[in-house]
PDB file of C-alpha atoms in Angstrom:
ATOM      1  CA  UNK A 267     161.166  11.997  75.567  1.00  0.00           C
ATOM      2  CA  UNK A 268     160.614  15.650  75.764  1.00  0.00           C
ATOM      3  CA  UNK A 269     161.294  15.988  79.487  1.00  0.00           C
ATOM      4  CA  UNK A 270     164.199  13.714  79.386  1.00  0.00           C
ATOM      5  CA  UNK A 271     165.723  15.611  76.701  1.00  0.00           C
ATOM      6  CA  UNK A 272     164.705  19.138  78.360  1.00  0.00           C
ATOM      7  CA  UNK A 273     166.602  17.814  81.715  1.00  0.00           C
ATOM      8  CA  UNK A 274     169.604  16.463  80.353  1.00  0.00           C
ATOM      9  CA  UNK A 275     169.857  20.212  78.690  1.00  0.00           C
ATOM     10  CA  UNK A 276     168.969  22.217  82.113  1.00  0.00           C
ATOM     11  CA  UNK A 277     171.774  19.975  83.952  1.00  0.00           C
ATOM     12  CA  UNK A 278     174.395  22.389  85.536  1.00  0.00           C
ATOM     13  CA  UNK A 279     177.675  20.770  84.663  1.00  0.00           C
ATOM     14  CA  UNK A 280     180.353  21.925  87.442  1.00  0.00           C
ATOM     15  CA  UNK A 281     178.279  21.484  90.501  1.00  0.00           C
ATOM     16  CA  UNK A 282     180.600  19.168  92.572  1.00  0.00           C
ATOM     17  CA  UNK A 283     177.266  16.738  93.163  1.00  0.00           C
ATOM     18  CA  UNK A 284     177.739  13.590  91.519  1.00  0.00           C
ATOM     19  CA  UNK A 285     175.859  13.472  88.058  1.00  0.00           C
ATOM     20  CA  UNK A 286     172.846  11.215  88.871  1.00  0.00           C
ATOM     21  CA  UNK A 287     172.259  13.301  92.004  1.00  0.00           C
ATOM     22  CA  UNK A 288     172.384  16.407  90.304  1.00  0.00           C
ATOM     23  CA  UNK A 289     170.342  15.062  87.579  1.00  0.00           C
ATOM     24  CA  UNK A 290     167.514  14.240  90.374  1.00  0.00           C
ATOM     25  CA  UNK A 291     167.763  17.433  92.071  1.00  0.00           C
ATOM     26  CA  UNK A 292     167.253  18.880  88.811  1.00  0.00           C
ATOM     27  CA  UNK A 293     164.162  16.494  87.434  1.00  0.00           C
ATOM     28  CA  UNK A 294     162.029  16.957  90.965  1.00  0.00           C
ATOM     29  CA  UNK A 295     162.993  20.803  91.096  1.00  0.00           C
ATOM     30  CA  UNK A 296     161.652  20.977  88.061  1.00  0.00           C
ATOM     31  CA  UNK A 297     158.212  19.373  88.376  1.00  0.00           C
ATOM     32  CA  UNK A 298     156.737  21.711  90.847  1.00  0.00           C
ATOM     33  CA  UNK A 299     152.248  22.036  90.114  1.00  0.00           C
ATOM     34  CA  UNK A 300     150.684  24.699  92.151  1.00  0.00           C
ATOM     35  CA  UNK A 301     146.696  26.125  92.413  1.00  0.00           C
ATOM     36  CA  UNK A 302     146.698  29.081  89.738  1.00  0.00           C
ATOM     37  CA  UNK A 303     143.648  31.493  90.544  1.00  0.00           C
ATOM     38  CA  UNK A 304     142.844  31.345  86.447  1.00  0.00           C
ATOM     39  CA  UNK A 305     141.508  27.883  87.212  1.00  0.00           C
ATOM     40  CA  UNK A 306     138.138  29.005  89.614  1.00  0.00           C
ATOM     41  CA  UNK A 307     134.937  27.612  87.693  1.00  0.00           C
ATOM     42  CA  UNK A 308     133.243  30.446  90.073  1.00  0.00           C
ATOM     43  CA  UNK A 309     131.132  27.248  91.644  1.00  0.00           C
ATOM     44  CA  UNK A 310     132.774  27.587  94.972  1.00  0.00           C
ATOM     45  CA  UNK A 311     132.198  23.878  96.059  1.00  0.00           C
ATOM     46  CA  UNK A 312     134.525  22.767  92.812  1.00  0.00           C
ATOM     47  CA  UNK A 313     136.798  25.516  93.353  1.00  0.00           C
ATOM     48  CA  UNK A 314     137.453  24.293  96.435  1.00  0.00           C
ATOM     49  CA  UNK A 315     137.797  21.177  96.002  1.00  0.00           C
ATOM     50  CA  UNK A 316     140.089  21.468  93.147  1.00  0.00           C
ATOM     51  CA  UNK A 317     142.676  23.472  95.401  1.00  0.00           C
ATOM     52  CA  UNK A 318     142.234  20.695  97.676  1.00  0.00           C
ATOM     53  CA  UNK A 319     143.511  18.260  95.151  1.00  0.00           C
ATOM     54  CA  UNK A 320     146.607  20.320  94.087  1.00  0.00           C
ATOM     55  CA  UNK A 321     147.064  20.874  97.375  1.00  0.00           C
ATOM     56  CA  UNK A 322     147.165  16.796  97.914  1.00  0.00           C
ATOM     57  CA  UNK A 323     148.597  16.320  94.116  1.00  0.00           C
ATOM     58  CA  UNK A 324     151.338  18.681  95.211  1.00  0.00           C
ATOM     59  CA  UNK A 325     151.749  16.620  99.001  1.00  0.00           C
ATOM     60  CA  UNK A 326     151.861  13.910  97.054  1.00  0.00           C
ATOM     61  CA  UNK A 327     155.349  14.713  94.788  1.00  0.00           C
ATOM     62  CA  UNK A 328     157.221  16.422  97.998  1.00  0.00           C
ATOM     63  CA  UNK A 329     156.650  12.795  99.661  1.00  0.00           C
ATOM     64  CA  UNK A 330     158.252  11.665  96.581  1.00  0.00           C
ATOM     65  CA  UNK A 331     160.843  14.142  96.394  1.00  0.00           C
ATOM     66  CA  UNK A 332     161.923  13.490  99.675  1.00  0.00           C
ATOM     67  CA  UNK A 333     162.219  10.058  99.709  1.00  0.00           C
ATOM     68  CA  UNK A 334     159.331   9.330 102.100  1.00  0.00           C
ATOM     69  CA  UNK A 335     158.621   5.425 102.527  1.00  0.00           C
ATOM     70  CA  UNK A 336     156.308   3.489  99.569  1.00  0.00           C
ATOM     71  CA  UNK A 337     153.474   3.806 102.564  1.00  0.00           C
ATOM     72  CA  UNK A 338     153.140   7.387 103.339  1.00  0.00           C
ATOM     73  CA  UNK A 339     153.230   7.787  99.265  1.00  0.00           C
ATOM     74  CA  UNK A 340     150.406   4.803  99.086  1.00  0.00           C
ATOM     75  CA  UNK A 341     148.427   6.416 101.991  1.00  0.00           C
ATOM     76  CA  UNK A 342     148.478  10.271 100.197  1.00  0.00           C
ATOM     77  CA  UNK A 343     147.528   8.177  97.002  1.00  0.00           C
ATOM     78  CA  UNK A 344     144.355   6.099  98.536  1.00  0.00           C
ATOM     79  CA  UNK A 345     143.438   9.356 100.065  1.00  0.00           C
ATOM     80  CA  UNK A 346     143.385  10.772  96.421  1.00  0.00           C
ATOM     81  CA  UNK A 347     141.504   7.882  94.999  1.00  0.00           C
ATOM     82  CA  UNK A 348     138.927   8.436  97.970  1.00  0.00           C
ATOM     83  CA  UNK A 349     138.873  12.105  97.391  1.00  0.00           C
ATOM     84  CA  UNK A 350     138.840  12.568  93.239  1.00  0.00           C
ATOM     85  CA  UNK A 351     135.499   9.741  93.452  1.00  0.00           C
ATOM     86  CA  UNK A 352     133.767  12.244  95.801  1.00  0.00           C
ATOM     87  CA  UNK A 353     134.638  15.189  94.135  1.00  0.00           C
ATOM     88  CA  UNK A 354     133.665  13.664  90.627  1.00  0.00           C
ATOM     89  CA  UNK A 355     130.167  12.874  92.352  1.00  0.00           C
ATOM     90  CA  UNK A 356     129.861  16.203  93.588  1.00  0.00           C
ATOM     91  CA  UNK A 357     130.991  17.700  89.926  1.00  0.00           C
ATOM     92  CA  UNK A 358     128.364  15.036  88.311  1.00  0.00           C
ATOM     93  CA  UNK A 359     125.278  16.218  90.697  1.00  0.00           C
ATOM     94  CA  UNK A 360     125.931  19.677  89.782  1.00  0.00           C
ATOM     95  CA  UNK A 361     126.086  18.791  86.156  1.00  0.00           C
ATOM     96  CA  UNK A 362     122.859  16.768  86.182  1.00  0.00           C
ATOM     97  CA  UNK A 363     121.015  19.189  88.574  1.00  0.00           C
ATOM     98  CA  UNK A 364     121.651  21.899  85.879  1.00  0.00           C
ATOM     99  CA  UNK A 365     121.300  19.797  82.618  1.00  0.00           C
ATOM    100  CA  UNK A 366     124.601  20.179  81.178  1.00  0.00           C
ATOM    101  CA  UNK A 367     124.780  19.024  77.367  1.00  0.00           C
ATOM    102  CA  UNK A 368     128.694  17.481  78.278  1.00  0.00           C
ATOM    103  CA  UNK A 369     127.402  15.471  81.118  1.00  0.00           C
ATOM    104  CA  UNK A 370     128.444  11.950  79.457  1.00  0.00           C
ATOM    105  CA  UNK A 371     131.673  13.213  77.966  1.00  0.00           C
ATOM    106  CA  UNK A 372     132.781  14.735  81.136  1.00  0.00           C
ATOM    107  CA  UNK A 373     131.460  11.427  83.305  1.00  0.00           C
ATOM    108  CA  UNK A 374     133.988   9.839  80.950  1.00  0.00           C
ATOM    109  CA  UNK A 375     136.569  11.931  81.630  1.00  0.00           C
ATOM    110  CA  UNK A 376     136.432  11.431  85.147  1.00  0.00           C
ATOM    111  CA  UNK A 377     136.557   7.925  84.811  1.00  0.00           C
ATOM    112  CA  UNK A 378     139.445   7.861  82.829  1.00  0.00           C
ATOM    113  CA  UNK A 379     141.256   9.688  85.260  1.00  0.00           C
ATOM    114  CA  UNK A 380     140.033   7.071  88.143  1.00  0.00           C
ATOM    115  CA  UNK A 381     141.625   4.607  85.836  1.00  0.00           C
ATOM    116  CA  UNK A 382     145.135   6.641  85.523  1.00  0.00           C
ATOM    117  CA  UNK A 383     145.131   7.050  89.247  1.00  0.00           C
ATOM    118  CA  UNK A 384     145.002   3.236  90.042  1.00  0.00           C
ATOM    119  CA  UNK A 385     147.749   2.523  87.535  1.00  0.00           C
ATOM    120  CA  UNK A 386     149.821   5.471  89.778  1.00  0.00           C
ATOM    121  CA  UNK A 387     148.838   3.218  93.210  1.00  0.00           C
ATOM    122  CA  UNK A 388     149.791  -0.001  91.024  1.00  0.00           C
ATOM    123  CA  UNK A 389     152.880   1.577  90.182  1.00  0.00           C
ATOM    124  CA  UNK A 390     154.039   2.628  93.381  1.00  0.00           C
ATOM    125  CA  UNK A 391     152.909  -0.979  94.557  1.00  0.00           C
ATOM    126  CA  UNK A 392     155.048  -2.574  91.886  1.00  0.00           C
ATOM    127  CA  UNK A 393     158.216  -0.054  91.878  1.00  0.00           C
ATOM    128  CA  UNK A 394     158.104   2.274  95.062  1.00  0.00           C
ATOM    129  CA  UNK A 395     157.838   6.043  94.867  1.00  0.00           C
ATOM    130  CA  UNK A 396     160.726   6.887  92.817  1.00  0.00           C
ATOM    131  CA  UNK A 397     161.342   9.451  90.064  1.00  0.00           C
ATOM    132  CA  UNK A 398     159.022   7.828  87.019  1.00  0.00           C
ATOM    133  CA  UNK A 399     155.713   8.587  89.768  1.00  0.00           C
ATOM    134  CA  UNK A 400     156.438  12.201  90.225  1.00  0.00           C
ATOM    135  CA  UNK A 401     156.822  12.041  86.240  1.00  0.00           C
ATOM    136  CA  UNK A 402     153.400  10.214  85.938  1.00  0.00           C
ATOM    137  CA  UNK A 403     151.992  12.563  88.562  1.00  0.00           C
ATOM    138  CA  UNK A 404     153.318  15.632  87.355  1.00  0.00           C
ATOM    139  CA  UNK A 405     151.768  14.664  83.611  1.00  0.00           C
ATOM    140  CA  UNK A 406     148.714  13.783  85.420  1.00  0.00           C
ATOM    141  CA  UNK A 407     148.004  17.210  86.753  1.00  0.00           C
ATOM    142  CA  UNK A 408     149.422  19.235  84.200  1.00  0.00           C
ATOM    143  CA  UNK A 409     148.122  17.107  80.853  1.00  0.00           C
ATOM    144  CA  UNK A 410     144.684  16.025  82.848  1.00  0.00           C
ATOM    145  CA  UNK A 411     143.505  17.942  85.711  1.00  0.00           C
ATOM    146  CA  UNK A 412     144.465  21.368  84.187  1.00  0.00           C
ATOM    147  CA  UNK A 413     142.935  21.166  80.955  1.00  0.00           C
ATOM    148  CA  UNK A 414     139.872  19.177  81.911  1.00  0.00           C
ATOM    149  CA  UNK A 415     139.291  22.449  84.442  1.00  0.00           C
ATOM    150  CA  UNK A 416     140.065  25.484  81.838  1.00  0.00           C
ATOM    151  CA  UNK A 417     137.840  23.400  78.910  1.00  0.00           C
ATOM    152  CA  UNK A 418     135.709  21.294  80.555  1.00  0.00           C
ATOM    153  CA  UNK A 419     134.537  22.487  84.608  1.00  0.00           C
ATOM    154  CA  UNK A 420     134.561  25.985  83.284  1.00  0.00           C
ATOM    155  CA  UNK A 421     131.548  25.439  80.953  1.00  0.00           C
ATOM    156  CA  UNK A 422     129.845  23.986  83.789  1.00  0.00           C
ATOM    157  CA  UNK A 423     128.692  27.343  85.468  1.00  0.00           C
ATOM    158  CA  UNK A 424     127.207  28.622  81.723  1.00  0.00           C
ATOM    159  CA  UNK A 425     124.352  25.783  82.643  1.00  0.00           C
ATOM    160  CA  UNK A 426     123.841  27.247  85.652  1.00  0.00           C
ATOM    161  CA  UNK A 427     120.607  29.438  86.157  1.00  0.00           C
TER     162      UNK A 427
END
């Protein structure tokens, strides 16, 4: 309700575009996620991939933005599902090697967000790539992937010895 009600306010009201266009220029300008440097855990294989999967995240809404076809937004989406179970693996092994106490909570986590990004394919499977999956995407990154980064993949490295 929040965004909806932050949209309808940041609406320009004399732009000559008709109001639903304007409204959707306004929504997907608005939802832009980037790589911010404060995120680096200072393991460089997470680092990395974690600016690979904004870097995808982000692919992933200008397919939506621009109206690409239901299977280029399914194919950046599989690739995601691929990519998030190896990088979770590789996030897990470090974890274990170094005998982090958060290990199960942050296992959890990461399934969780598995589970989230197979409702997003089920979505787009269901309803096509419109406007409600760069909301669910943009949430995803910003509510999820952020915060899970800054609280939990930053405590990772104080394990490491």
């Amino acid at each position: 309700m929040k965004v909806i009600t932050y949209l309808r306010a940041t609406v320009p009201r004399d732009t000559g575009m008709p109001a639903a266009h304007t409204l959707h220029h306004r929504r997907t300008r608005t939802m832009a996620i980037g790589w911010r440097e404060d995120l680096l855990t200072g393991i460089d294989e997470v680092d990395t991939q974690h600016r690979e999967l904004f870097l995808r995240f982000g692919n992933l809404l200008t397919a939506c933005n621009d109206g690409k076809g239901n299977e280029e937004v399914l194919r950046l989406l599989m690739f995601l599902d691929e990519y998030v179970v190896s990088h979770f693996a590789a996030e897990e092994r470090i974890m274990r090697h170094c005998g982090c106490a958060d290990y199960l909570e942050h296992k959890r986590q990461h399934q969780k967000f598995t589970r989230d990004l197979e409702e997003l394919k089920r979505n787009v499977r269901d309803g096509g790539a419109g406007l409600s999956l760069v909301i669910s995407t943009n949430q995803m990154m910003i509510e999820w992937l952020t915060r899970h980064i800054e609280k939990m993949d930053k405590e990772i490295v104080n394990f490491l010895a």
